[in-house]
JSON list of C-alpha atoms in Angstrom, two decimals:
[
{"chain": "A", "resi": 1, "resn": "MET", "atom": "CA", "xyz": [-14.36, 17.30, 43.11]},
{"chain": "A", "resi": 2, "resn": "GLN", "atom": "CA", "xyz": [-13.07, 20.61, 42.33]},
{"chain": "A", "resi": 3, "resn": "HIS", "atom": "CA", "xyz": [-12.27, 23.22, 44.62]},
{"chain": "A", "resi": 4, "resn": "GLU", "atom": "CA", "xyz": [-12.27, 27.13, 43.53]},
{"chain": "A", "resi": 5, "resn": "ARG", "atom": "CA", "xyz": [-9.81, 29.22, 45.20]},
{"chain": "A", "resi": 6, "resn": "ALA", "atom": "CA", "xyz": [-10.84, 30.88, 48.29]},
{"chain": "A", "resi": 7, "resn": "PRO", "atom": "CA", "xyz": [-11.06, 34.51, 47.30]},
{"chain": "A", "resi": 8, "resn": "GLN", "atom": "CA", "xyz": [-8.10, 36.60, 48.12]},
{"chain": "A", "resi": 9, "resn": "PRO", "atom": "CA", "xyz": [-8.49, 39.39, 50.85]},
{"chain": "A", "resi": 10, "resn": "ALA", "atom": "CA", "xyz": [-8.39, 43.31, 48.79]},
{"chain": "A", "resi": 11, "resn": "TRP", "atom": "CA", "xyz": [-5.64, 44.36, 51.02]},
{"chain": "A", "resi": 12, "resn": "LEU", "atom": "CA", "xyz": [-3.15, 41.50, 49.33]},
{"chain": "A", "resi": 13, "resn": "THR", "atom": "CA", "xyz": [-4.11, 42.18, 45.88]},
{"chain": "A", "resi": 14, "resn": "THR", "atom": "CA", "xyz": [-3.44, 45.66, 46.81]},
{"chain": "A", "resi": 15, "resn": "TYR", "atom": "CA", "xyz": [-0.24, 45.14, 48.38]},
{"chain": "A", "resi": 16, "resn": "ARG", "atom": "CA", "xyz": [0.87, 42.91, 44.73]},
{"chain": "A", "resi": 17, "resn": "SER", "atom": "CA", "xyz": [-0.52, 45.94, 42.06]},
{"chain": "A", "resi": 18, "resn": "VAL", "atom": "CA", "xyz": [0.95, 48.34, 44.36]},
{"chain": "A", "resi": 19, "resn": "ARG", "atom": "CA", "xyz": [5.02, 46.01, 44.67]},
{"chain": "A", "resi": 20, "resn": "HIS", "atom": "CA", "xyz": [4.81, 45.57, 41.24]},
{"chain": "A", "resi": 21, "resn": "ALA", "atom": "CA", "xyz": [4.75, 48.83, 40.44]},
{"chain": "A", "resi": 22, "resn": "LEU", "atom": "CA", "xyz": [7.13, 49.86, 42.39]},
{"chain": "A", "resi": 23, "resn": "LEU", "atom": "CA", "xyz": [8.81, 47.24, 40.90]},
{"chain": "A", "resi": 24, "resn": "HIS", "atom": "CA", "xyz": [8.45, 48.83, 37.97]},
{"chain": "A", "resi": 25, "resn": "LEU", "atom": "CA", "xyz": [9.51, 52.27, 38.59]},
{"chain": "A", "resi": 26, "resn": "VAL", "atom": "CA", "xyz": [12.86, 51.21, 39.74]},
{"chain": "A", "resi": 27, "resn": "ALA", "atom": "CA", "xyz": [14.45, 48.73, 37.32]},
{"chain": "A", "resi": 28, "resn": "PRO", "atom": "CA", "xyz": [16.31, 50.72, 35.26]},
{"chain": "A", "resi": 29, "resn": "VAL", "atom": "CA", "xyz": [17.66, 51.84, 38.51]},
{"chain": "A", "resi": 30, "resn": "LEU", "atom": "CA", "xyz": [18.54, 48.47, 39.80]},
{"chain": "A", "resi": 31, "resn": "LEU", "atom": "CA", "xyz": [20.17, 47.33, 36.58]},
{"chain": "A", "resi": 32, "resn": "LEU", "atom": "CA", "xyz": [22.59, 50.61, 37.33]},
{"chain": "A", "resi": 33, "resn": "VAL", "atom": "CA", "xyz": [23.44, 49.08, 40.54]},
{"chain": "A", "resi": 34, "resn": "ALA", "atom": "CA", "xyz": [23.05, 45.26, 40.37]},
{"chain": "A", "resi": 35, "resn": "PRO", "atom": "CA", "xyz": [23.91, 42.53, 37.54]},
{"chain": "A", "resi": 36, "resn": "GLN", "atom": "CA", "xyz": [21.36, 41.33, 35.08]},
{"chain": "A", "resi": 37, "resn": "ARG", "atom": "CA", "xyz": [21.06, 37.60, 36.80]},
{"chain": "A", "resi": 38, "resn": "CYS", "atom": "CA", "xyz": [20.19, 34.89, 34.32]},
{"chain": "A", "resi": 39, "resn": "GLY", "atom": "CA", "xyz": [16.13, 33.20, 34.47]},
{"chain": "A", "resi": 40, "resn": "GLY", "atom": "CA", "xyz": [17.37, 29.85, 34.02]},
{"chain": "A", "resi": 41, "resn": "CYS", "atom": "CA", "xyz": [20.52, 29.65, 36.41]},
{"chain": "A", "resi": 42, "resn": "GLU", "atom": "CA", "xyz": [20.90, 32.43, 37.77]},
{"chain": "A", "resi": 43, "resn": "ALA", "atom": "CA", "xyz": [24.53, 33.29, 36.42]},
{"chain": "A", "resi": 44, "resn": "GLU", "atom": "CA", "xyz": [25.62, 37.16, 35.76]},
{"chain": "A", "resi": 45, "resn": "GLY", "atom": "CA", "xyz": [25.27, 38.91, 32.68]},
{"chain": "A", "resi": 46, "resn": "SER", "atom": "CA", "xyz": [21.93, 38.51, 31.00]},
{"chain": "A", "resi": 47, "resn": "THR", "atom": "CA", "xyz": [18.32, 38.02, 31.31]},
{"chain": "A", "resi": 48, "resn": "PHE", "atom": "CA", "xyz": [18.96, 34.41, 29.71]},
{"chain": "A", "resi": 49, "resn": "CYS", "atom": "CA", "xyz": [22.65, 33.24, 29.10]},
{"chain": "A", "resi": 50, "resn": "ASP", "atom": "CA", "xyz": [23.59, 31.23, 26.35]},
{"chain": "A", "resi": 51, "resn": "ALA", "atom": "CA", "xyz": [23.92, 28.25, 27.86]},
{"chain": "A", "resi": 52, "resn": "CYS", "atom": "CA", "xyz": [20.64, 28.28, 29.08]},
{"chain": "A", "resi": 53, "resn": "ARG", "atom": "CA", "xyz": [19.57, 29.17, 25.38]},
{"chain": "A", "resi": 54, "resn": "ALA", "atom": "CA", "xyz": [21.59, 26.12, 24.02]},
{"chain": "A", "resi": 55, "resn": "ALA", "atom": "CA", "xyz": [20.14, 23.65, 26.60]},
{"chain": "A", "resi": 56, "resn": "ALA", "atom": "CA", "xyz": [16.10, 25.12, 25.86]},
{"chain": "A", "resi": 57, "resn": "LEU", "atom": "CA", "xyz": [16.55, 24.76, 22.27]},
{"chain": "A", "resi": 58, "resn": "ALA", "atom": "CA", "xyz": [18.85, 21.38, 22.81]},
{"chain": "A", "resi": 59, "resn": "SER", "atom": "CA", "xyz": [15.44, 19.79, 24.23]},
{"chain": "A", "resi": 60, "resn": "ALA", "atom": "CA", "xyz": [13.38, 20.90, 21.58]},
{"chain": "A", "resi": 61, "resn": "PRO", "atom": "CA", "xyz": [10.40, 17.10, 20.86]},
{"chain": "A", "resi": 62, "resn": "ALA", "atom": "CA", "xyz": [10.63, 15.94, 17.29]},
{"chain": "A", "resi": 63, "resn": "GLN", "atom": "CA", "xyz": [8.41, 16.82, 14.96]},
{"chain": "A", "resi": 64, "resn": "ILE", "atom": "CA", "xyz": [4.93, 17.24, 16.50]},
{"chain": "A", "resi": 65, "resn": "ALA", "atom": "CA", "xyz": [2.17, 13.80, 15.94]},
{"chain": "A", "resi": 66, "resn": "ALA", "atom": "CA", "xyz": [-1.01, 15.02, 14.33]},
{"chain": "A", "resi": 67, "resn": "ARG", "atom": "CA", "xyz": [-2.67, 13.02, 17.32]},
{"chain": "A", "resi": 68, "resn": "GLU", "atom": "CA", "xyz": [-1.26, 15.22, 19.42]},
{"chain": "A", "resi": 69, "resn": "LEU", "atom": "CA", "xyz": [-2.25, 18.74, 18.25]},
{"chain": "A", "resi": 70, "resn": "PRO", "atom": "CA", "xyz": [-4.56, 20.06, 20.92]},
{"chain": "A", "resi": 71, "resn": "ARG", "atom": "CA", "xyz": [-8.45, 20.70, 19.60]},
{"chain": "A", "resi": 72, "resn": "GLY", "atom": "CA", "xyz": [-9.22, 22.78, 16.95]},
{"chain": "A", "resi": 73, "resn": "CYS", "atom": "CA", "xyz": [-5.79, 23.47, 16.09]},
{"chain": "A", "resi": 74, "resn": "ASP", "atom": "CA", "xyz": [-4.03, 23.44, 11.86]},
{"chain": "A", "resi": 75, "resn": "THR", "atom": "CA", "xyz": [-0.61, 22.77, 13.44]},
{"chain": "A", "resi": 76, "resn": "ALA", "atom": "CA", "xyz": [1.51, 24.01, 16.66]},
{"chain": "A", "resi": 77, "resn": "GLY", "atom": "CA", "xyz": [5.10, 23.76, 18.02]},
{"chain": "A", "resi": 78, "resn": "VAL", "atom": "CA", "xyz": [7.12, 24.48, 21.05]},
{"chain": "A", "resi": 79, "resn": "VAL", "atom": "CA", "xyz": [10.78, 26.11, 22.26]},
{"chain": "A", "resi": 80, "resn": "GLY", "atom": "CA", "xyz": [11.99, 23.16, 24.10]},
{"chain": "A", "resi": 81, "resn": "SER", "atom": "CA", "xyz": [10.82, 21.14, 27.31]},
{"chain": "A", "resi": 82, "resn": "TYR", "atom": "CA", "xyz": [9.71, 22.50, 31.04]},
{"chain": "A", "resi": 83, "resn": "LEU", "atom": "CA", "xyz": [12.41, 20.56, 32.30]},
{"chain": "A", "resi": 84, "resn": "SER", "atom": "CA", "xyz": [14.97, 22.58, 30.95]},
{"chain": "A", "resi": 85, "resn": "PRO", "atom": "CA", "xyz": [15.80, 25.69, 32.05]},
{"chain": "A", "resi": 86, "resn": "LEU", "atom": "CA", "xyz": [12.87, 27.49, 30.17]},
{"chain": "A", "resi": 87, "resn": "GLY", "atom": "CA", "xyz": [10.92, 26.06, 33.09]},
{"chain": "A", "resi": 88, "resn": "VAL", "atom": "CA", "xyz": [12.58, 27.59, 35.52]},
{"chain": "A", "resi": 89, "resn": "ALA", "atom": "CA", "xyz": [12.71, 30.82, 33.42]},
{"chain": "A", "resi": 90, "resn": "LEU", "atom": "CA", "xyz": [8.82, 30.62, 33.25]},
{"chain": "A", "resi": 91, "resn": "ARG", "atom": "CA", "xyz": [8.43, 30.66, 36.83]},
{"chain": "A", "resi": 92, "resn": "THR", "atom": "CA", "xyz": [11.23, 33.65, 37.57]},
{"chain": "A", "resi": 93, "resn": "LEU", "atom": "CA", "xyz": [8.72, 35.05, 34.64]},
{"chain": "A", "resi": 94, "resn": "LYS", "atom": "CA", "xyz": [5.62, 34.79, 37.04]},
{"chain": "A", "resi": 95, "resn": "PHE", "atom": "CA", "xyz": [6.20, 34.26, 40.20]},
{"chain": "A", "resi": 96, "resn": "ARG", "atom": "CA", "xyz": [9.18, 36.54, 40.60]},
{"chain": "A", "resi": 97, "resn": "ALA", "atom": "CA", "xyz": [7.65, 39.63, 39.17]},
{"chain": "A", "resi": 98, "resn": "ALA", "atom": "CA", "xyz": [9.97, 39.47, 35.95]},
{"chain": "A", "resi": 99, "resn": "PRO", "atom": "CA", "xyz": [8.16, 40.22, 33.18]},
{"chain": "A", "resi": 100, "resn": "GLU", "atom": "CA", "xyz": [11.91, 41.37, 31.87]},
{"chain": "A", "resi": 101, "resn": "LEU", "atom": "CA", "xyz": [12.98, 37.42, 31.06]},
{"chain": "A", "resi": 102, "resn": "ALA", "atom": "CA", "xyz": [9.74, 37.72, 28.49]},
{"chain": "A", "resi": 103, "resn": "ASP", "atom": "CA", "xyz": [12.04, 39.86, 26.30]},
{"chain": "A", "resi": 104, "resn": "PRO", "atom": "CA", "xyz": [14.77, 36.75, 25.43]},
{"chain": "A", "resi": 105, "resn": "LEU", "atom": "CA", "xyz": [12.08, 34.13, 26.14]},
{"chain": "A", "resi": 106, "resn": "GLY", "atom": "CA", "xyz": [9.22, 35.45, 23.34]},
{"chain": "A", "resi": 107, "resn": "ALA", "atom": "CA", "xyz": [12.01, 36.34, 20.83]},
{"chain": "A", "resi": 108, "resn": "LEU", "atom": "CA", "xyz": [13.03, 32.43, 21.65]},
{"chain": "A", "resi": 109, "resn": "LEU", "atom": "CA", "xyz": [9.62, 31.64, 19.65]},
{"chain": "A", "resi": 110, "resn": "ALA", "atom": "CA", "xyz": [11.10, 33.16, 16.53]},
{"chain": "A", "resi": 111, "resn": "THR", "atom": "CA", "xyz": [11.63, 29.95, 14.55]},
{"chain": "A", "resi": 112, "resn": "THR", "atom": "CA", "xyz": [8.50, 27.99, 16.26]},
{"chain": "A", "resi": 113, "resn": "VAL", "atom": "CA", "xyz": [6.42, 31.35, 14.80]},
{"chain": "A", "resi": 114, "resn": "ARG", "atom": "CA", "xyz": [8.15, 30.98, 11.43]},
{"chain": "A", "resi": 115, "resn": "THR", "atom": "CA", "xyz": [7.67, 27.14, 11.83]},
{"chain": "A", "resi": 116, "resn": "VAL", "atom": "CA", "xyz": [3.49, 27.52, 12.30]},
{"chain": "A", "resi": 117, "resn": "GLN", "atom": "CA", "xyz": [3.16, 29.92, 9.03]},
{"chain": "A", "resi": 118, "resn": "LEU", "atom": "CA", "xyz": [4.34, 27.68, 6.78]},
{"chain": "A", "resi": 119, "resn": "GLU", "atom": "CA", "xyz": [2.39, 25.04, 7.80]},
{"chain": "A", "resi": 120, "resn": "LEU", "atom": "CA", "xyz": [-1.23, 27.11, 8.04]},
{"chain": "A", "resi": 121, "resn": "ASP", "atom": "CA", "xyz": [-0.28, 27.44, 4.60]},
{"chain": "A", "resi": 122, "resn": "GLY", "atom": "CA", "xyz": [-2.02, 31.08, 3.47]},
{"chain": "A", "resi": 123, "resn": "SER", "atom": "CA", "xyz": [-1.90, 34.37, 2.07]},
{"chain": "A", "resi": 124, "resn": "ALA", "atom": "CA", "xyz": [-2.32, 36.81, 4.77]},
{"chain": "A", "resi": 125, "resn": "PRO", "atom": "CA", "xyz": [-0.03, 36.67, 7.29]},
{"chain": "A", "resi": 126, "resn": "PRO", "atom": "CA", "xyz": [-1.44, 35.07, 10.98]},
{"chain": "A", "resi": 127, "resn": "VAL", "atom": "CA", "xyz": [-1.79, 37.27, 13.87]},
{"chain": "A", "resi": 128, "resn": "LEU", "atom": "CA", "xyz": [0.15, 36.21, 17.01]},
{"chain": "A", "resi": 129, "resn": "VAL", "atom": "CA", "xyz": [-2.75, 36.01, 19.75]},
{"chain": "A", "resi": 130, "resn": "PRO", "atom": "CA", "xyz": [-2.08, 35.58, 23.32]},
{"chain": "A", "resi": 131, "resn": "ILE", "atom": "CA", "xyz": [-4.11, 33.47, 25.71]},
{"chain": "A", "resi": 132, "resn": "PRO", "atom": "CA", "xyz": [-5.62, 35.58, 28.20]},
{"chain": "A", "resi": 133, "resn": "THR", "atom": "CA", "xyz": [-4.60, 35.64, 31.65]},
{"chain": "A", "resi": 134, "resn": "ASP", "atom": "CA", "xyz": [-7.07, 34.98, 33.85]},
{"chain": "A", "resi": 135, "resn": "PRO", "atom": "CA", "xyz": [-8.12, 38.28, 35.54]},
{"chain": "A", "resi": 136, "resn": "ALA", "atom": "CA", "xyz": [-7.36, 37.68, 39.24]},
{"chain": "A", "resi": 137, "resn": "ARG", "atom": "CA", "xyz": [-3.52, 36.54, 37.90]},
{"chain": "A", "resi": 138, "resn": "LEU", "atom": "CA", "xyz": [-3.59, 39.51, 36.58]},
{"chain": "A", "resi": 139, "resn": "ARG", "atom": "CA", "xyz": [-4.46, 41.21, 38.98]},
{"chain": "A", "resi": 140, "resn": "GLU", "atom": "CA", "xyz": [-2.05, 39.23, 41.61]},
{"chain": "A", "resi": 141, "resn": "ARG", "atom": "CA", "xyz": [1.25, 39.56, 39.37]},
{"chain": "A", "resi": 142, "resn": "GLY", "atom": "CA", "xyz": [0.42, 43.08, 37.81]},
{"chain": "A", "resi": 143, "resn": "PHE", "atom": "CA", "xyz": [1.15, 42.15, 33.72]},
{"chain": "A", "resi": 144, "resn": "ASP", "atom": "CA", "xyz": [0.12, 39.91, 31.08]},
{"chain": "A", "resi": 145, "resn": "HIS", "atom": "CA", "xyz": [3.07, 37.33, 30.74]},
{"chain": "A", "resi": 146, "resn": "ALA", "atom": "CA", "xyz": [1.68, 36.00, 27.72]},
{"chain": "A", "resi": 147, "resn": "ALA", "atom": "CA", "xyz": [1.13, 39.36, 26.20]},
{"chain": "A", "resi": 148, "resn": "LEU", "atom": "CA", "xyz": [4.12, 40.33, 26.77]},
{"chain": "A", "resi": 149, "resn": "LEU", "atom": "CA", "xyz": [5.98, 36.91, 25.54]},
{"chain": "A", "resi": 150, "resn": "ALA", "atom": "CA", "xyz": [3.45, 37.50, 21.72]},
{"chain": "A", "resi": 151, "resn": "LYS", "atom": "CA", "xyz": [4.50, 40.51, 21.59]},
{"chain": "A", "resi": 152, "resn": "SER", "atom": "CA", "xyz": [8.43, 39.94, 21.58]},
{"chain": "A", "resi": 153, "resn": "ALA", "atom": "CA", "xyz": [7.56, 37.27, 19.24]},
{"chain": "A", "resi": 154, "resn": "ALA", "atom": "CA", "xyz": [6.04, 39.53, 17.28]},
{"chain": "A", "resi": 155, "resn": "ALA", "atom": "CA", "xyz": [8.76, 41.52, 17.08]},
{"chain": "A", "resi": 156, "resn": "ALA", "atom": "CA", "xyz": [11.39, 39.08, 16.04]},
{"chain": "A", "resi": 157, "resn": "THR", "atom": "CA", "xyz": [9.18, 38.10, 13.31]},
{"chain": "A", "resi": 158, "resn": "GLY", "atom": "CA", "xyz": [7.92, 41.23, 12.40]},
{"chain": "A", "resi": 159, "resn": "LEU", "atom": "CA", "xyz": [3.76, 39.80, 12.85]},
{"chain": "A", "resi": 160, "resn": "ARG", "atom": "CA", "xyz": [1.52, 41.43, 14.32]},
{"chain": "A", "resi": 161, "resn": "SER", "atom": "CA", "xyz": [0.36, 41.07, 17.95]},
{"chain": "A", "resi": 162, "resn": "GLU", "atom": "CA", "xyz": [-3.44, 41.24, 19.27]},
{"chain": "A", "resi": 163, "resn": "SER", "atom": "CA", "xyz": [-4.94, 40.38, 21.72]},
{"chain": "A", "resi": 164, "resn": "ILE", "atom": "CA", "xyz": [-8.64, 39.64, 20.45]},
{"chain": "A", "resi": 165, "resn": "LEU", "atom": "CA", "xyz": [-9.86, 37.29, 22.97]},
{"chain": "A", "resi": 166, "resn": "GLU", "atom": "CA", "xyz": [-11.09, 37.40, 25.93]},
{"chain": "A", "resi": 167, "resn": "ARG", "atom": "CA", "xyz": [-11.64, 34.82, 29.32]},
{"chain": "A", "resi": 168, "resn": "THR", "atom": "CA", "xyz": [-15.75, 34.54, 29.65]},
{"chain": "A", "resi": 169, "resn": "ARG", "atom": "CA", "xyz": [-15.21, 33.25, 33.22]},
{"chain": "A", "resi": 170, "resn": "SER", "atom": "CA", "xyz": [-12.94, 32.28, 35.82]},
{"chain": "A", "resi": 171, "resn": "VAL", "atom": "CA", "xyz": [-11.65, 28.32, 35.72]},
{"chain": "A", "resi": 172, "resn": "PRO", "atom": "CA", "xyz": [-10.19, 26.78, 38.69]},
{"chain": "A", "resi": 173, "resn": "PRO", "atom": "CA", "xyz": [-6.76, 25.71, 38.65]},
{"chain": "A", "resi": 174, "resn": "LEU", "atom": "CA", "xyz": [-5.60, 23.09, 36.25]},
{"chain": "A", "resi": 175, "resn": "HIS", "atom": "CA", "xyz": [-2.53, 22.07, 37.64]},
{"chain": "A", "resi": 176, "resn": "THR", "atom": "CA", "xyz": [-4.27, 18.98, 39.52]},
{"chain": "A", "resi": 177, "resn": "LEU", "atom": "CA", "xyz": [-6.41, 18.28, 36.41]},
{"chain": "A", "resi": 178, "resn": "SER", "atom": "CA", "xyz": [-6.25, 15.11, 34.24]},
{"chain": "A", "resi": 179, "resn": "ARG", "atom": "CA", "xyz": [-6.63, 15.63, 30.51]},
{"chain": "A", "resi": 180, "resn": "VAL", "atom": "CA", "xyz": [-10.62, 15.47, 30.44]},
{"chain": "A", "resi": 181, "resn": "GLU", "atom": "CA", "xyz": [-11.20, 17.48, 33.88]},
{"chain": "A", "resi": 182, "resn": "ARG", "atom": "CA", "xyz": [-8.93, 20.16, 32.10]},
{"chain": "A", "resi": 183, "resn": "GLN", "atom": "CA", "xyz": [-10.62, 20.01, 29.15]},
{"chain": "A", "resi": 184, "resn": "ARG", "atom": "CA", "xyz": [-14.40, 20.42, 31.02]},
{"chain": "A", "resi": 185, "resn": "ALA", "atom": "CA", "xyz": [-13.07, 23.84, 33.21]},
{"chain": "A", "resi": 186, "resn": "LEU", "atom": "CA", "xyz": [-12.15, 25.17, 30.49]},
{"chain": "A", "resi": 187, "resn": "GLU", "atom": "CA", "xyz": [-15.09, 24.64, 27.97]},
{"chain": "A", "resi": 188, "resn": "ARG", "atom": "CA", "xyz": [-16.75, 28.16, 27.00]},
{"chain": "A", "resi": 189, "resn": "ALA", "atom": "CA", "xyz": [-13.85, 29.83, 29.22]},
{"chain": "A", "resi": 190, "resn": "PHE", "atom": "CA", "xyz": [-12.92, 32.29, 25.93]},
{"chain": "A", "resi": 191, "resn": "ALA", "atom": "CA", "xyz": [-14.82, 33.91, 23.53]},
{"chain": "A", "resi": 192, "resn": "LEU", "atom": "CA", "xyz": [-13.91, 37.00, 21.05]},
{"chain": "A", "resi": 193, "resn": "ARG", "atom": "CA", "xyz": [-13.68, 40.49, 22.22]},
{"chain": "A", "resi": 194, "resn": "ALA", "atom": "CA", "xyz": [-16.08, 42.62, 21.32]},
{"chain": "A", "resi": 195, "resn": "GLY", "atom": "CA", "xyz": [-15.77, 45.12, 18.43]},
{"chain": "A", "resi": 196, "resn": "VAL", "atom": "CA", "xyz": [-12.55, 43.31, 17.09]},
{"chain": "A", "resi": 197, "resn": "GLU", "atom": "CA", "xyz": [-11.57, 42.49, 13.52]},
{"chain": "A", "resi": 198, "resn": "LEU", "atom": "CA", "xyz": [-11.28, 38.91, 13.74]},
{"chain": "A", "resi": 199, "resn": "PRO", "atom": "CA", "xyz": [-7.80, 37.80, 11.32]},
{"chain": "A", "resi": 200, "resn": "ALA", "atom": "CA", "xyz": [-8.19, 34.88, 8.30]},
{"chain": "A", "resi": 201, "resn": "ALA", "atom": "CA", "xyz": [-5.34, 33.00, 10.37]},
{"chain": "A", "resi": 202, "resn": "VAL", "atom": "CA", "xyz": [-4.14, 33.03, 14.24]},
{"chain": "A", "resi": 203, "resn": "ILE", "atom": "CA", "xyz": [-1.33, 31.25, 15.72]},
{"chain": "A", "resi": 204, "resn": "LEU", "atom": "CA", "xyz": [-1.82, 31.41, 19.67]},
{"chain": "A", "resi": 205, "resn": "VAL", "atom": "CA", "xyz": [1.09, 31.81, 22.20]},
{"chain": "A", "resi": 206, "resn": "ASP", "atom": "CA", "xyz": [1.00, 30.74, 25.66]},
{"chain": "A", "resi": 207, "resn": "ASP", "atom": "CA", "xyz": [3.66, 30.61, 28.17]},
{"chain": "A", "resi": 208, "resn": "ILE", "atom": "CA", "xyz": [3.69, 26.66, 28.31]},
{"chain": "A", "resi": 209, "resn": "TRP", "atom": "CA", "xyz": [1.52, 23.71, 26.61]},
{"chain": "A", "resi": 210, "resn": "THR", "atom": "CA", "xyz": [0.49, 20.53, 29.01]},
{"chain": "A", "resi": 211, "resn": "SER", "atom": "CA", "xyz": [-2.54, 18.62, 28.10]},
{"chain": "A", "resi": 212, "resn": "GLY", "atom": "CA", "xyz": [-3.53, 21.16, 24.81]},
{"chain": "A", "resi": 213, "resn": "ALA", "atom": "CA", "xyz": [-6.72, 21.45, 26.98]},
{"chain": "A", "resi": 214, "resn": "THR", "atom": "CA", "xyz": [-6.37, 25.68, 26.73]},
{"chain": "A", "resi": 215, "resn": "PHE", "atom": "CA", "xyz": [-5.26, 25.93, 22.89]},
{"chain": "A", "resi": 216, "resn": "GLY", "atom": "CA", "xyz": [-7.95, 23.57, 22.68]},
{"chain": "A", "resi": 217, "resn": "ALA", "atom": "CA", "xyz": [-10.57, 26.25, 24.23]},
{"chain": "A", "resi": 218, "resn": "ALA", "atom": "CA", "xyz": [-9.32, 29.20, 22.91]},
{"chain": "A", "resi": 219, "resn": "ALA", "atom": "CA", "xyz": [-9.32, 27.26, 19.22]},
{"chain": "A", "resi": 220, "resn": "GLU", "atom": "CA", "xyz": [-12.83, 26.49, 19.73]},
{"chain": "A", "resi": 221, "resn": "ALA", "atom": "CA", "xyz": [-13.55, 30.48, 20.26]},
{"chain": "A", "resi": 222, "resn": "LEU", "atom": "CA", "xyz": [-11.93, 31.51, 17.21]},
{"chain": "A", "resi": 223, "resn": "ARG", "atom": "CA", "xyz": [-13.58, 28.91, 15.08]},
{"chain": "A", "resi": 224, "resn": "THR", "atom": "CA", "xyz": [-16.79, 29.80, 16.30]},
{"chain": "A", "resi": 225, "resn": "ALA", "atom": "CA", "xyz": [-15.81, 32.90, 15.39]},
{"chain": "A", "resi": 226, "resn": "GLY", "atom": "CA", "xyz": [-15.65, 32.11, 12.13]},
{"chain": "A", "resi": 227, "resn": "CYS", "atom": "CA", "xyz": [-11.57, 31.96, 11.63]},
{"chain": "A", "resi": 228, "resn": "ALA", "atom": "CA", "xyz": [-10.00, 29.57, 9.28]},
{"chain": "A", "resi": 229, "resn": "ARG", "atom": "CA", "xyz": [-6.33, 29.02, 10.39]},
{"chain": "A", "resi": 230, "resn": "ILE", "atom": "CA", "xyz": [-5.43, 28.35, 13.36]},
{"chain": "A", "resi": 231, "resn": "GLY", "atom": "CA", "xyz": [-2.17, 27.72, 15.15]},
{"chain": "A", "resi": 232, "resn": "ALA", "atom": "CA", "xyz": [0.00, 27.65, 18.26]},
{"chain": "A", "resi": 233, "resn": "VAL", "atom": "CA", "xyz": [3.26, 27.92, 19.62]},
{"chain": "A", "resi": 234, "resn": "ALA", "atom": "CA", "xyz": [4.29, 27.67, 23.39]},
{"chain": "A", "resi": 235, "resn": "VAL", "atom": "CA", "xyz": [7.66, 28.17, 25.08]},
{"chain": "A", "resi": 236, "resn": "ALA", "atom": "CA", "xyz": [7.58, 24.79, 26.65]},
{"chain": "A", "resi": 237, "resn": "ARG", "atom": "CA", "xyz": [6.26, 21.50, 27.20]},
{"chain": "A", "resi": 238, "resn": "GLU", "atom": "CA", "xyz": [5.38, 20.30, 30.23]},
{"chain": "A", "resi": 239, "resn": "PRO", "atom": "CA", "xyz": [4.45, 16.29, 30.76]},
{"chain": "A", "resi": 240, "resn": "LEU", "atom": "CA", "xyz": [0.94, 15.98, 31.96]},
{"chain": "A", "resi": 241, "resn": "ALA", "atom": "CA", "xyz": [1.45, 13.11, 34.85]},
{"chain": "A", "resi": 242, "resn": "ALA", "atom": "CA", "xyz": [-1.30, 10.55, 35.41]},
{"chain": "A", "resi": 243, "resn": "GLY", "atom": "CA", "xyz": [-3.44, 12.22, 37.25]},
{"chain": "A", "resi": 244, "resn": "GLY", "atom": "CA", "xyz": [-3.33, 14.73, 36.00]},
{"chain": "A", "resi": 245, "resn": "ALA", "atom": "CA", "xyz": [0.03, 16.04, 38.16]},
{"chain": "A", "resi": 246, "resn": "ARG", "atom": "CA", "xyz": [2.48, 17.81, 37.48]},
{"chain": "A", "resi": 247, "resn": "GLN", "atom": "CA", "xyz": [5.62, 15.71, 37.15]}
]
C-alpha cells in the first residue's frame, strides 16, 4: 500500500523559503570570504572539481539499448552513473541548498544532448524541456533543479530551454516503489501547460534516470499533445534494485 507524505506545517515551509532566499542573498558575499568546495568531494577550488568530473565521465554507460528506452522516447542518454561523484553532487544540489551546482552539472550534459539531438534526426532543433518538479518540493527547496540543469545545458549547446510541461497532481515518493508501481504512480501526472507552443522535437531533462517511469509519463503527455520526436537526458543513471529500493 502506498502512503502519502503527511503535509508539512506552514511554519516549516515558510522557514525553508526564507532560508533559501537568505542563502541566495548572501551567496556572493560567502564566495568572497569562503573558498568554493566541490559538490562531489568537497575539495576546495571549484563547485565540481576536475577529478570528480573525470570520474563521472569515466562512469558513462555503454550505448543504451532500445529495450531500455523510457516509454514514448525515441532516444535517451546520460552523463554517468549515480554511484559516481555525480550522485553526491546531485544530492548536494537538491538537499543542501546548492543551486550553483546546476551550472557545471548542466554543462556536463552538453555532449549527451548533442548525441541525442543527432539521433532524433530532424531539421528543427529540439527544445530542452525540464521535468517539472513537484510543487511541494519546489517550495521546500526554493528552486527548480531540473529547470536549472536544462538552462545550463541550453547555454552549453546553444539550444533553447522552455518549461512547457506541468504537474497535474502530487506523486508519492518513488524511491521505494517497483518499476510497475512507479508507472502507476506517474500515470497522467504531466500535461502541456496552457498557451504554450508545442515544439516539433523535445529533449526531456532531469537529474536522475532510475526506472524511466518519469520520462515515460512526460513523453506520454507530449505525444498526446502531438509532439513527433522525443528524447531524454539525465545527469546520472541510478540502478533500480529488487523491490524498487535504491541500491
